[in-house]
């Protein structure tokens, strides 16, 4: 009780949004407790509300999206069509919906508990431009068994392995990304956010024919079974059609990636250069 009172009163007096949210995140990290649903209201950088589960991996997502703004990317023009592969609890979709109010956002999340919160974010904020789908994406239609190694790790679910001790396993539907893109229609994807715990490899390769029409990409590439070489193989594959920026290499074999279609840059951003979009 005292912890919550201190957290919220201190956060209300914080001078800026990153400070406000960092207090919330740090307080629950330092004072682990039971998982419970909580709500945050923001006024800056845009008015919004969102719900999350305290003392779970949701805290990391809050920090990534609103404190560190991990999905910020400089673009030649505002995006009209945004795809969110691995929407989790919907905070990235909320971020994009508020930052680009004229965009149409398609969000995909197969974990039922996460999808329910994704729907809550849309309802709380009246997001008519976000379309949520309760399935994941793959290189083929299938039902996949996922596992959560520790309670509360909703952002780190991965394909179940028989030799691994799981705290919980469950089945989720996955659909062939090529069929889904065909159903959505339209030639170009202005922005693709992707964070799907290693399935990036299969999905991006399945999208090879469509990849040149994906104008901007932001997200995380994860090593599969600890094989970091596959991360760099995927980066080199993407560099055939995109200018790729690797922001940071994490110790858990994960790359934060931003990429821009070379074709798009030449057509819409005369005189562009790698230095101009923020890296050498």
PDB file of C-alpha atoms in Angstrom:
ATOM      1  CA  UNK A   1       0.000   0.000   0.000  1.00  0.00           C
ATOM      2  CA  UNK A   2       2.728   2.467   1.015  1.00  0.00           C
ATOM      3  CA  UNK A   3       4.767   1.416  -1.998  1.00  0.00           C
ATOM      4  CA  UNK A   4       1.890   2.187  -4.359  1.00  0.00           C
ATOM      5  CA  UNK A   5       1.171   5.516  -2.658  1.00  0.00           C
ATOM      6  CA  UNK A   6       4.825   6.560  -2.917  1.00  0.00           C
ATOM      7  CA  UNK A   7       5.049   5.400  -6.517  1.00  0.00           C
ATOM      8  CA  UNK A   8       2.025   7.275  -7.786  1.00  0.00           C
ATOM      9  CA  UNK A   9       2.499  10.454  -5.761  1.00  0.00           C
ATOM     10  CA  UNK A  10       6.149  10.703  -6.774  1.00  0.00           C
ATOM     11  CA  UNK A  11       5.329   9.883 -10.382  1.00  0.00           C
ATOM     12  CA  UNK A  12       2.652  12.584 -10.542  1.00  0.00           C
ATOM     13  CA  UNK A  13       5.273  15.173  -9.579  1.00  0.00           C
ATOM     14  CA  UNK A  14       7.892  13.948 -12.049  1.00  0.00           C
ATOM     15  CA  UNK A  15       9.023  16.601 -14.485  1.00  0.00           C
ATOM     16  CA  UNK A  16       8.557  14.664 -17.713  1.00  0.00           C
ATOM     17  CA  UNK A  17       6.991  11.524 -19.129  1.00  0.00           C
ATOM     18  CA  UNK A  18      10.162   9.354 -19.073  1.00  0.00           C
ATOM     19  CA  UNK A  19      10.661  10.229 -15.387  1.00  0.00           C
ATOM     20  CA  UNK A  20       6.998   9.580 -14.645  1.00  0.00           C
ATOM     21  CA  UNK A  21       7.066   6.125 -16.175  1.00  0.00           C
ATOM     22  CA  UNK A  22      10.540   5.213 -14.965  1.00  0.00           C
ATOM     23  CA  UNK A  23       9.420   5.737 -11.373  1.00  0.00           C
ATOM     24  CA  UNK A  24       6.551   3.316 -11.922  1.00  0.00           C
ATOM     25  CA  UNK A  25       8.748   0.727 -13.618  1.00  0.00           C
ATOM     26  CA  UNK A  26      11.579   0.951 -11.075  1.00  0.00           C
ATOM     27  CA  UNK A  27       9.301   0.899  -8.047  1.00  0.00           C
ATOM     28  CA  UNK A  28       7.763  -2.395  -9.086  1.00  0.00           C
ATOM     29  CA  UNK A  29      11.107  -3.838 -10.127  1.00  0.00           C
ATOM     30  CA  UNK A  30      12.640  -3.065  -6.752  1.00  0.00           C
ATOM     31  CA  UNK A  31       9.541  -4.141  -4.837  1.00  0.00           C
ATOM     32  CA  UNK A  32       8.320  -7.332  -6.464  1.00  0.00           C
ATOM     33  CA  UNK A  33       4.840  -8.363  -5.508  1.00  0.00           C
ATOM     34  CA  UNK A  34       1.699  -9.855  -6.849  1.00  0.00           C
ATOM     35  CA  UNK A  35       0.562  -9.452 -10.418  1.00  0.00           C
ATOM     36  CA  UNK A  36      -2.320  -7.024 -10.744  1.00  0.00           C
ATOM     37  CA  UNK A  37      -3.904  -4.867 -13.416  1.00  0.00           C
ATOM     38  CA  UNK A  38      -3.072  -1.167 -13.285  1.00  0.00           C
ATOM     39  CA  UNK A  39      -3.868   1.851 -15.442  1.00  0.00           C
ATOM     40  CA  UNK A  40      -1.756   4.847 -16.484  1.00  0.00           C
ATOM     41  CA  UNK A  41      -2.972   8.117 -17.978  1.00  0.00           C
ATOM     42  CA  UNK A  42      -0.557  10.219 -20.029  1.00  0.00           C
ATOM     43  CA  UNK A  43      -0.848  13.773 -21.300  1.00  0.00           C
ATOM     44  CA  UNK A  44       2.502  13.963 -23.086  1.00  0.00           C
ATOM     45  CA  UNK A  45       3.777  13.276 -25.696  1.00  0.00           C
ATOM     46  CA  UNK A  46       0.105  12.607 -26.499  1.00  0.00           C
ATOM     47  CA  UNK A  47      -3.009  12.027 -24.409  1.00  0.00           C
ATOM     48  CA  UNK A  48      -3.655   8.328 -23.866  1.00  0.00           C
ATOM     49  CA  UNK A  49      -4.500   5.668 -21.293  1.00  0.00           C
ATOM     50  CA  UNK A  50      -3.231   2.128 -21.038  1.00  0.00           C
ATOM     51  CA  UNK A  51      -3.473  -0.864 -18.752  1.00  0.00           C
ATOM     52  CA  UNK A  52      -0.725  -3.308 -17.838  1.00  0.00           C
ATOM     53  CA  UNK A  53       0.047  -6.077 -15.352  1.00  0.00           C
ATOM     54  CA  UNK A  54       2.338  -4.924 -12.567  1.00  0.00           C
ATOM     55  CA  UNK A  55       5.352  -7.066 -11.626  1.00  0.00           C
ATOM     56  CA  UNK A  56       5.371  -8.800 -15.003  1.00  0.00           C
ATOM     57  CA  UNK A  57       7.201  -8.403 -18.308  1.00  0.00           C
ATOM     58  CA  UNK A  58       4.637  -5.685 -19.108  1.00  0.00           C
ATOM     59  CA  UNK A  59       6.847  -3.337 -17.095  1.00  0.00           C
ATOM     60  CA  UNK A  60       9.643  -3.820 -19.626  1.00  0.00           C
ATOM     61  CA  UNK A  61       7.249  -3.112 -22.487  1.00  0.00           C
ATOM     62  CA  UNK A  62       6.096   0.121 -20.828  1.00  0.00           C
ATOM     63  CA  UNK A  63       9.715   1.202 -20.486  1.00  0.00           C
ATOM     64  CA  UNK A  64      10.630   0.263 -24.057  1.00  0.00           C
ATOM     65  CA  UNK A  65       7.680   1.997 -25.700  1.00  0.00           C
ATOM     66  CA  UNK A  66       7.194   5.140 -23.618  1.00  0.00           C
ATOM     67  CA  UNK A  67      10.470   5.742 -21.765  1.00  0.00           C
ATOM     68  CA  UNK A  68      13.046   4.705 -24.380  1.00  0.00           C
ATOM     69  CA  UNK A  69      10.689   5.052 -27.374  1.00  0.00           C
ATOM     70  CA  UNK A  70      12.213   1.960 -28.947  1.00  0.00           C
ATOM     71  CA  UNK A  71       9.869   2.133 -31.940  1.00  0.00           C
ATOM     72  CA  UNK A  72      10.596   5.715 -32.927  1.00  0.00           C
ATOM     73  CA  UNK A  73      11.935   5.871 -36.477  1.00  0.00           C
ATOM     74  CA  UNK A  74      12.593   8.806 -38.782  1.00  0.00           C
ATOM     75  CA  UNK A  75      10.600   8.510 -42.004  1.00  0.00           C
ATOM     76  CA  UNK A  76      10.524  10.599 -45.201  1.00  0.00           C
ATOM     77  CA  UNK A  77       6.744  10.972 -44.857  1.00  0.00           C
ATOM     78  CA  UNK A  78       4.051   9.929 -42.368  1.00  0.00           C
ATOM     79  CA  UNK A  79       3.051   6.263 -42.796  1.00  0.00           C
ATOM     80  CA  UNK A  80      -0.450   5.344 -43.940  1.00  0.00           C
ATOM     81  CA  UNK A  81      -0.302   1.570 -43.334  1.00  0.00           C
ATOM     82  CA  UNK A  82       1.441   0.116 -40.271  1.00  0.00           C
ATOM     83  CA  UNK A  83       1.719  -3.558 -39.372  1.00  0.00           C
ATOM     84  CA  UNK A  84       2.479  -4.638 -35.800  1.00  0.00           C
ATOM     85  CA  UNK A  85       3.814  -8.212 -35.797  1.00  0.00           C
ATOM     86  CA  UNK A  86       3.936  -9.347 -32.166  1.00  0.00           C
ATOM     87  CA  UNK A  87       1.676  -6.640 -30.741  1.00  0.00           C
ATOM     88  CA  UNK A  88       1.897  -7.998 -27.172  1.00  0.00           C
ATOM     89  CA  UNK A  89      -0.415  -5.858 -24.976  1.00  0.00           C
ATOM     90  CA  UNK A  90      -0.814  -3.217 -27.677  1.00  0.00           C
ATOM     91  CA  UNK A  91       1.422  -0.415 -26.401  1.00  0.00           C
ATOM     92  CA  UNK A  92       3.376  -0.100 -29.661  1.00  0.00           C
ATOM     93  CA  UNK A  93       0.103   0.001 -31.588  1.00  0.00           C
ATOM     94  CA  UNK A  94      -1.152   2.697 -29.211  1.00  0.00           C
ATOM     95  CA  UNK A  95       2.088   4.647 -29.688  1.00  0.00           C
ATOM     96  CA  UNK A  96       1.762   4.493 -33.474  1.00  0.00           C
ATOM     97  CA  UNK A  97      -1.955   5.317 -33.411  1.00  0.00           C
ATOM     98  CA  UNK A  98      -1.329   8.496 -31.441  1.00  0.00           C
ATOM     99  CA  UNK A  99       1.821   9.492 -33.328  1.00  0.00           C
ATOM    100  CA  UNK A 100       0.279   8.815 -36.743  1.00  0.00           C
ATOM    101  CA  UNK A 101      -3.479   9.393 -36.287  1.00  0.00           C
ATOM    102  CA  UNK A 102      -4.186   9.111 -40.013  1.00  0.00           C
ATOM    103  CA  UNK A 103      -2.548   5.688 -40.331  1.00  0.00           C
ATOM    104  CA  UNK A 104      -4.317   2.340 -40.413  1.00  0.00           C
ATOM    105  CA  UNK A 105      -2.680  -0.139 -38.048  1.00  0.00           C
ATOM    106  CA  UNK A 106      -3.024  -3.923 -38.215  1.00  0.00           C
ATOM    107  CA  UNK A 107      -1.926  -5.625 -34.981  1.00  0.00           C
ATOM    108  CA  UNK A 108      -1.306  -9.359 -34.578  1.00  0.00           C
ATOM    109  CA  UNK A 109      -1.001 -11.097 -31.206  1.00  0.00           C
ATOM    110  CA  UNK A 110      -1.564 -14.833 -30.596  1.00  0.00           C
ATOM    111  CA  UNK A 111      -1.281 -15.001 -26.764  1.00  0.00           C
ATOM    112  CA  UNK A 112      -4.866 -14.727 -25.429  1.00  0.00           C
ATOM    113  CA  UNK A 113      -4.016 -12.742 -22.270  1.00  0.00           C
ATOM    114  CA  UNK A 114      -1.964 -10.248 -24.271  1.00  0.00           C
ATOM    115  CA  UNK A 115      -4.630  -9.936 -26.944  1.00  0.00           C
ATOM    116  CA  UNK A 116      -7.249  -9.086 -24.306  1.00  0.00           C
ATOM    117  CA  UNK A 117      -5.113  -6.165 -23.122  1.00  0.00           C
ATOM    118  CA  UNK A 118      -4.490  -5.097 -26.729  1.00  0.00           C
ATOM    119  CA  UNK A 119      -8.266  -4.826 -27.101  1.00  0.00           C
ATOM    120  CA  UNK A 120      -8.424  -2.887 -23.836  1.00  0.00           C
ATOM    121  CA  UNK A 121      -5.951  -0.281 -25.114  1.00  0.00           C
ATOM    122  CA  UNK A 122      -8.088   0.182 -28.231  1.00  0.00           C
ATOM    123  CA  UNK A 123     -11.271   0.515 -26.165  1.00  0.00           C
ATOM    124  CA  UNK A 124      -9.784   2.898 -23.585  1.00  0.00           C
ATOM    125  CA  UNK A 125      -8.478   5.238 -26.289  1.00  0.00           C
ATOM    126  CA  UNK A 126     -11.199   4.850 -28.908  1.00  0.00           C
ATOM    127  CA  UNK A 127      -8.686   3.631 -31.477  1.00  0.00           C
ATOM    128  CA  UNK A 128     -10.808   3.151 -34.565  1.00  0.00           C
ATOM    129  CA  UNK A 129      -7.669   3.007 -36.730  1.00  0.00           C
ATOM    130  CA  UNK A 130      -6.280  -0.113 -35.006  1.00  0.00           C
ATOM    131  CA  UNK A 131      -7.457  -3.515 -36.251  1.00  0.00           C
ATOM    132  CA  UNK A 132      -6.508  -6.357 -33.880  1.00  0.00           C
ATOM    133  CA  UNK A 133      -6.160 -10.013 -34.901  1.00  0.00           C
ATOM    134  CA  UNK A 134      -5.994 -12.900 -32.355  1.00  0.00           C
ATOM    135  CA  UNK A 135      -3.374 -14.944 -34.177  1.00  0.00           C
ATOM    136  CA  UNK A 136       0.307 -14.876 -34.939  1.00  0.00           C
ATOM    137  CA  UNK A 137       2.157 -15.043 -38.237  1.00  0.00           C
ATOM    138  CA  UNK A 138       4.494 -17.623 -39.700  1.00  0.00           C
ATOM    139  CA  UNK A 139       5.707 -18.996 -43.021  1.00  0.00           C
ATOM    140  CA  UNK A 140       2.735 -21.399 -43.070  1.00  0.00           C
ATOM    141  CA  UNK A 141      -0.615 -22.016 -41.405  1.00  0.00           C
ATOM    142  CA  UNK A 142      -0.142 -24.020 -38.215  1.00  0.00           C
ATOM    143  CA  UNK A 143      -0.989 -24.372 -34.551  1.00  0.00           C
ATOM    144  CA  UNK A 144       2.130 -23.889 -32.450  1.00  0.00           C
ATOM    145  CA  UNK A 145       2.762 -24.821 -28.832  1.00  0.00           C
ATOM    146  CA  UNK A 146       4.342 -21.896 -26.994  1.00  0.00           C
ATOM    147  CA  UNK A 147       5.820 -21.877 -23.517  1.00  0.00           C
ATOM    148  CA  UNK A 148       6.339 -19.337 -20.774  1.00  0.00           C
ATOM    149  CA  UNK A 149       9.381 -20.291 -18.701  1.00  0.00           C
ATOM    150  CA  UNK A 150       8.492 -18.082 -15.735  1.00  0.00           C
ATOM    151  CA  UNK A 151       5.171 -16.735 -14.476  1.00  0.00           C
ATOM    152  CA  UNK A 152       4.650 -13.165 -15.603  1.00  0.00           C
ATOM    153  CA  UNK A 153       6.939 -13.387 -18.635  1.00  0.00           C
ATOM    154  CA  UNK A 154       4.225 -12.545 -21.145  1.00  0.00           C
ATOM    155  CA  UNK A 155       6.669 -10.858 -23.511  1.00  0.00           C
ATOM    156  CA  UNK A 156       9.092 -13.761 -23.722  1.00  0.00           C
ATOM    157  CA  UNK A 157       6.935 -16.652 -24.894  1.00  0.00           C
ATOM    158  CA  UNK A 158       8.646 -18.914 -27.389  1.00  0.00           C
ATOM    159  CA  UNK A 159       8.228 -22.210 -29.147  1.00  0.00           C
ATOM    160  CA  UNK A 160       8.055 -25.045 -26.647  1.00  0.00           C
ATOM    161  CA  UNK A 161      10.904 -27.544 -26.587  1.00  0.00           C
ATOM    162  CA  UNK A 162      10.284 -30.961 -25.077  1.00  0.00           C
ATOM    163  CA  UNK A 163      13.541 -30.974 -23.120  1.00  0.00           C
ATOM    164  CA  UNK A 164      12.849 -27.587 -21.513  1.00  0.00           C
ATOM    165  CA  UNK A 165      11.044 -27.338 -18.201  1.00  0.00           C
ATOM    166  CA  UNK A 166       8.032 -25.098 -18.780  1.00  0.00           C
ATOM    167  CA  UNK A 167       6.000 -23.277 -16.200  1.00  0.00           C
ATOM    168  CA  UNK A 168       3.174 -23.177 -18.704  1.00  0.00           C
ATOM    169  CA  UNK A 169       2.527 -24.256 -22.289  1.00  0.00           C
ATOM    170  CA  UNK A 170      -0.383 -23.413 -24.571  1.00  0.00           C
ATOM    171  CA  UNK A 171      -1.385 -23.673 -28.231  1.00  0.00           C
ATOM    172  CA  UNK A 172      -1.813 -20.625 -30.466  1.00  0.00           C
ATOM    173  CA  UNK A 173      -2.934 -20.272 -34.106  1.00  0.00           C
ATOM    174  CA  UNK A 174      -0.449 -18.965 -36.665  1.00  0.00           C
ATOM    175  CA  UNK A 175      -1.268 -17.980 -40.230  1.00  0.00           C
ATOM    176  CA  UNK A 176       0.848 -17.792 -43.364  1.00  0.00           C
ATOM    177  CA  UNK A 177       2.023 -14.182 -43.581  1.00  0.00           C
ATOM    178  CA  UNK A 178       1.728 -14.205 -47.376  1.00  0.00           C
ATOM    179  CA  UNK A 179      -1.965 -15.079 -47.245  1.00  0.00           C
ATOM    180  CA  UNK A 180      -2.637 -12.460 -44.586  1.00  0.00           C
ATOM    181  CA  UNK A 181      -0.912  -9.724 -46.586  1.00  0.00           C
ATOM    182  CA  UNK A 182      -2.904 -10.697 -49.660  1.00  0.00           C
ATOM    183  CA  UNK A 183      -6.139 -10.422 -47.669  1.00  0.00           C
ATOM    184  CA  UNK A 184      -5.189  -6.992 -46.372  1.00  0.00           C
ATOM    185  CA  UNK A 185      -4.604  -5.806 -49.937  1.00  0.00           C
ATOM    186  CA  UNK A 186      -2.615  -2.749 -50.950  1.00  0.00           C
ATOM    187  CA  UNK A 187       0.781  -2.711 -52.579  1.00  0.00           C
ATOM    188  CA  UNK A 188       2.988  -1.050 -49.975  1.00  0.00           C
ATOM    189  CA  UNK A 189       3.518  -1.345 -46.232  1.00  0.00           C
ATOM    190  CA  UNK A 190       4.733   1.977 -44.888  1.00  0.00           C
ATOM    191  CA  UNK A 191       5.994   0.694 -41.539  1.00  0.00           C
ATOM    192  CA  UNK A 192       6.468  -2.800 -40.143  1.00  0.00           C
ATOM    193  CA  UNK A 193       7.108  -3.252 -36.437  1.00  0.00           C
ATOM    194  CA  UNK A 194       8.325  -6.775 -35.689  1.00  0.00           C
ATOM    195  CA  UNK A 195       9.156  -8.427 -32.360  1.00  0.00           C
ATOM    196  CA  UNK A 196       8.249 -12.113 -32.358  1.00  0.00           C
ATOM    197  CA  UNK A 197      10.895 -13.927 -30.341  1.00  0.00           C
ATOM    198  CA  UNK A 198      12.919 -15.474 -33.179  1.00  0.00           C
ATOM    199  CA  UNK A 199      10.154 -16.046 -35.730  1.00  0.00           C
ATOM    200  CA  UNK A 200      11.436 -12.952 -37.582  1.00  0.00           C
ATOM    201  CA  UNK A 201      13.681 -15.265 -39.613  1.00  0.00           C
ATOM    202  CA  UNK A 202      10.880 -17.376 -41.071  1.00  0.00           C
ATOM    203  CA  UNK A 203       8.475 -14.477 -41.603  1.00  0.00           C
ATOM    204  CA  UNK A 204      10.840 -12.060 -43.341  1.00  0.00           C
ATOM    205  CA  UNK A 205      12.137 -14.773 -45.652  1.00  0.00           C
ATOM    206  CA  UNK A 206       8.566 -15.794 -46.465  1.00  0.00           C
ATOM    207  CA  UNK A 207       7.957 -12.132 -47.345  1.00  0.00           C
ATOM    208  CA  UNK A 208      10.958 -11.970 -49.688  1.00  0.00           C
ATOM    209  CA  UNK A 209       8.869 -11.080 -52.767  1.00  0.00           C
ATOM    210  CA  UNK A 210       6.949  -8.426 -50.831  1.00  0.00           C
ATOM    211  CA  UNK A 211       9.911  -7.112 -48.812  1.00  0.00           C
ATOM    212  CA  UNK A 212      10.972  -4.356 -51.289  1.00  0.00           C
ATOM    213  CA  UNK A 213       7.504  -2.829 -50.771  1.00  0.00           C
ATOM    214  CA  UNK A 214       7.987  -2.631 -46.998  1.00  0.00           C
ATOM    215  CA  UNK A 215       9.189   0.950 -46.678  1.00  0.00           C
ATOM    216  CA  UNK A 216      10.280   1.071 -43.041  1.00  0.00           C
ATOM    217  CA  UNK A 217      11.040  -1.617 -40.454  1.00  0.00           C
ATOM    218  CA  UNK A 218      11.603  -1.240 -36.720  1.00  0.00           C
ATOM    219  CA  UNK A 219      11.840  -3.927 -34.070  1.00  0.00           C
ATOM    220  CA  UNK A 220      13.952  -6.710 -32.649  1.00  0.00           C
ATOM    221  CA  UNK A 221      15.687  -9.679 -34.220  1.00  0.00           C
ATOM    222  CA  UNK A 222      16.211 -12.597 -31.824  1.00  0.00           C
ATOM    223  CA  UNK A 223      18.691 -15.439 -32.029  1.00  0.00           C
ATOM    224  CA  UNK A 224      17.110 -18.846 -32.552  1.00  0.00           C
ATOM    225  CA  UNK A 225      18.261 -21.400 -29.952  1.00  0.00           C
ATOM    226  CA  UNK A 226      21.123 -19.069 -29.041  1.00  0.00           C
ATOM    227  CA  UNK A 227      22.585 -19.083 -32.577  1.00  0.00           C
ATOM    228  CA  UNK A 228      23.702 -15.447 -32.934  1.00  0.00           C
ATOM    229  CA  UNK A 229      25.092 -16.093 -36.435  1.00  0.00           C
ATOM    230  CA  UNK A 230      21.524 -16.320 -37.730  1.00  0.00           C
ATOM    231  CA  UNK A 231      20.931 -12.773 -36.526  1.00  0.00           C
ATOM    232  CA  UNK A 232      23.636 -11.396 -38.790  1.00  0.00           C
ATOM    233  CA  UNK A 233      22.532 -13.652 -41.651  1.00  0.00           C
ATOM    234  CA  UNK A 234      19.069 -12.107 -41.363  1.00  0.00           C
ATOM    235  CA  UNK A 235      20.550  -8.595 -41.309  1.00  0.00           C
ATOM    236  CA  UNK A 236      22.531  -9.302 -44.477  1.00  0.00           C
ATOM    237  CA  UNK A 237      19.395 -10.711 -46.101  1.00  0.00           C
ATOM    238  CA  UNK A 238      17.535  -7.491 -45.278  1.00  0.00           C
ATOM    239  CA  UNK A 239      20.362  -5.335 -46.604  1.00  0.00           C
ATOM    240  CA  UNK A 240      19.640  -6.561 -50.122  1.00  0.00           C
ATOM    241  CA  UNK A 241      16.642  -4.220 -50.225  1.00  0.00           C
ATOM    242  CA  UNK A 242      17.032  -1.922 -47.214  1.00  0.00           C
ATOM    243  CA  UNK A 243      19.446   0.406 -45.486  1.00  0.00           C
ATOM    244  CA  UNK A 244      19.798  -1.207 -42.051  1.00  0.00           C
ATOM    245  CA  UNK A 245      20.772   0.391 -38.750  1.00  0.00           C
ATOM    246  CA  UNK A 246      21.719  -1.806 -35.793  1.00  0.00           C
ATOM    247  CA  UNK A 247      21.137   0.357 -32.751  1.00  0.00           C
ATOM    248  CA  UNK A 248      22.282  -1.974 -30.020  1.00  0.00           C
ATOM    249  CA  UNK A 249      23.443  -5.536 -29.438  1.00  0.00           C
ATOM    250  CA  UNK A 250      22.003  -7.035 -26.259  1.00  0.00           C
ATOM    251  CA  UNK A 251      23.580  -9.773 -24.180  1.00  0.00           C
ATOM    252  CA  UNK A 252      20.539 -11.988 -24.760  1.00  0.00           C
ATOM    253  CA  UNK A 253      21.292 -12.349 -28.489  1.00  0.00           C
ATOM    254  CA  UNK A 254      18.863  -9.683 -29.641  1.00  0.00           C
ATOM    255  CA  UNK A 255      19.400  -6.839 -32.128  1.00  0.00           C
ATOM    256  CA  UNK A 256      17.364  -3.641 -32.209  1.00  0.00           C
ATOM    257  CA  UNK A 257      16.909  -2.932 -35.909  1.00  0.00           C
ATOM    258  CA  UNK A 258      15.698  -0.005 -38.001  1.00  0.00           C
ATOM    259  CA  UNK A 259      15.594  -0.295 -41.776  1.00  0.00           C
ATOM    260  CA  UNK A 260      14.512   1.841 -44.718  1.00  0.00           C
ATOM    261  CA  UNK A 261      13.681   0.657 -48.236  1.00  0.00           C
ATOM    262  CA  UNK A 262      16.353   1.904 -50.645  1.00  0.00           C
ATOM    263  CA  UNK A 263      13.716   2.291 -53.355  1.00  0.00           C
ATOM    264  CA  UNK A 264      11.516   4.381 -51.073  1.00  0.00           C
ATOM    265  CA  UNK A 265      14.340   6.636 -49.917  1.00  0.00           C
ATOM    266  CA  UNK A 266      15.425   7.401 -53.482  1.00  0.00           C
ATOM    267  CA  UNK A 267      11.847   8.168 -54.548  1.00  0.00           C
ATOM    268  CA  UNK A 268      10.729  10.304 -51.605  1.00  0.00           C
ATOM    269  CA  UNK A 269      13.831  11.706 -49.921  1.00  0.00           C
ATOM    270  CA  UNK A 270      16.150  13.323 -52.519  1.00  0.00           C
ATOM    271  CA  UNK A 271      19.671  13.676 -51.238  1.00  0.00           C
ATOM    272  CA  UNK A 272      19.201  11.162 -48.461  1.00  0.00           C
ATOM    273  CA  UNK A 273      22.296   9.602 -46.951  1.00  0.00           C
ATOM    274  CA  UNK A 274      23.013   7.152 -44.110  1.00  0.00           C
ATOM    275  CA  UNK A 275      24.319  10.083 -42.066  1.00  0.00           C
ATOM    276  CA  UNK A 276      21.085  12.003 -42.590  1.00  0.00           C
ATOM    277  CA  UNK A 277      18.945   9.254 -41.096  1.00  0.00           C
ATOM    278  CA  UNK A 278      21.111   9.056 -38.043  1.00  0.00           C
ATOM    279  CA  UNK A 279      23.985   6.653 -38.553  1.00  0.00           C
ATOM    280  CA  UNK A 280      27.213   6.377 -40.502  1.00  0.00           C
TER     281      UNK A 280
END
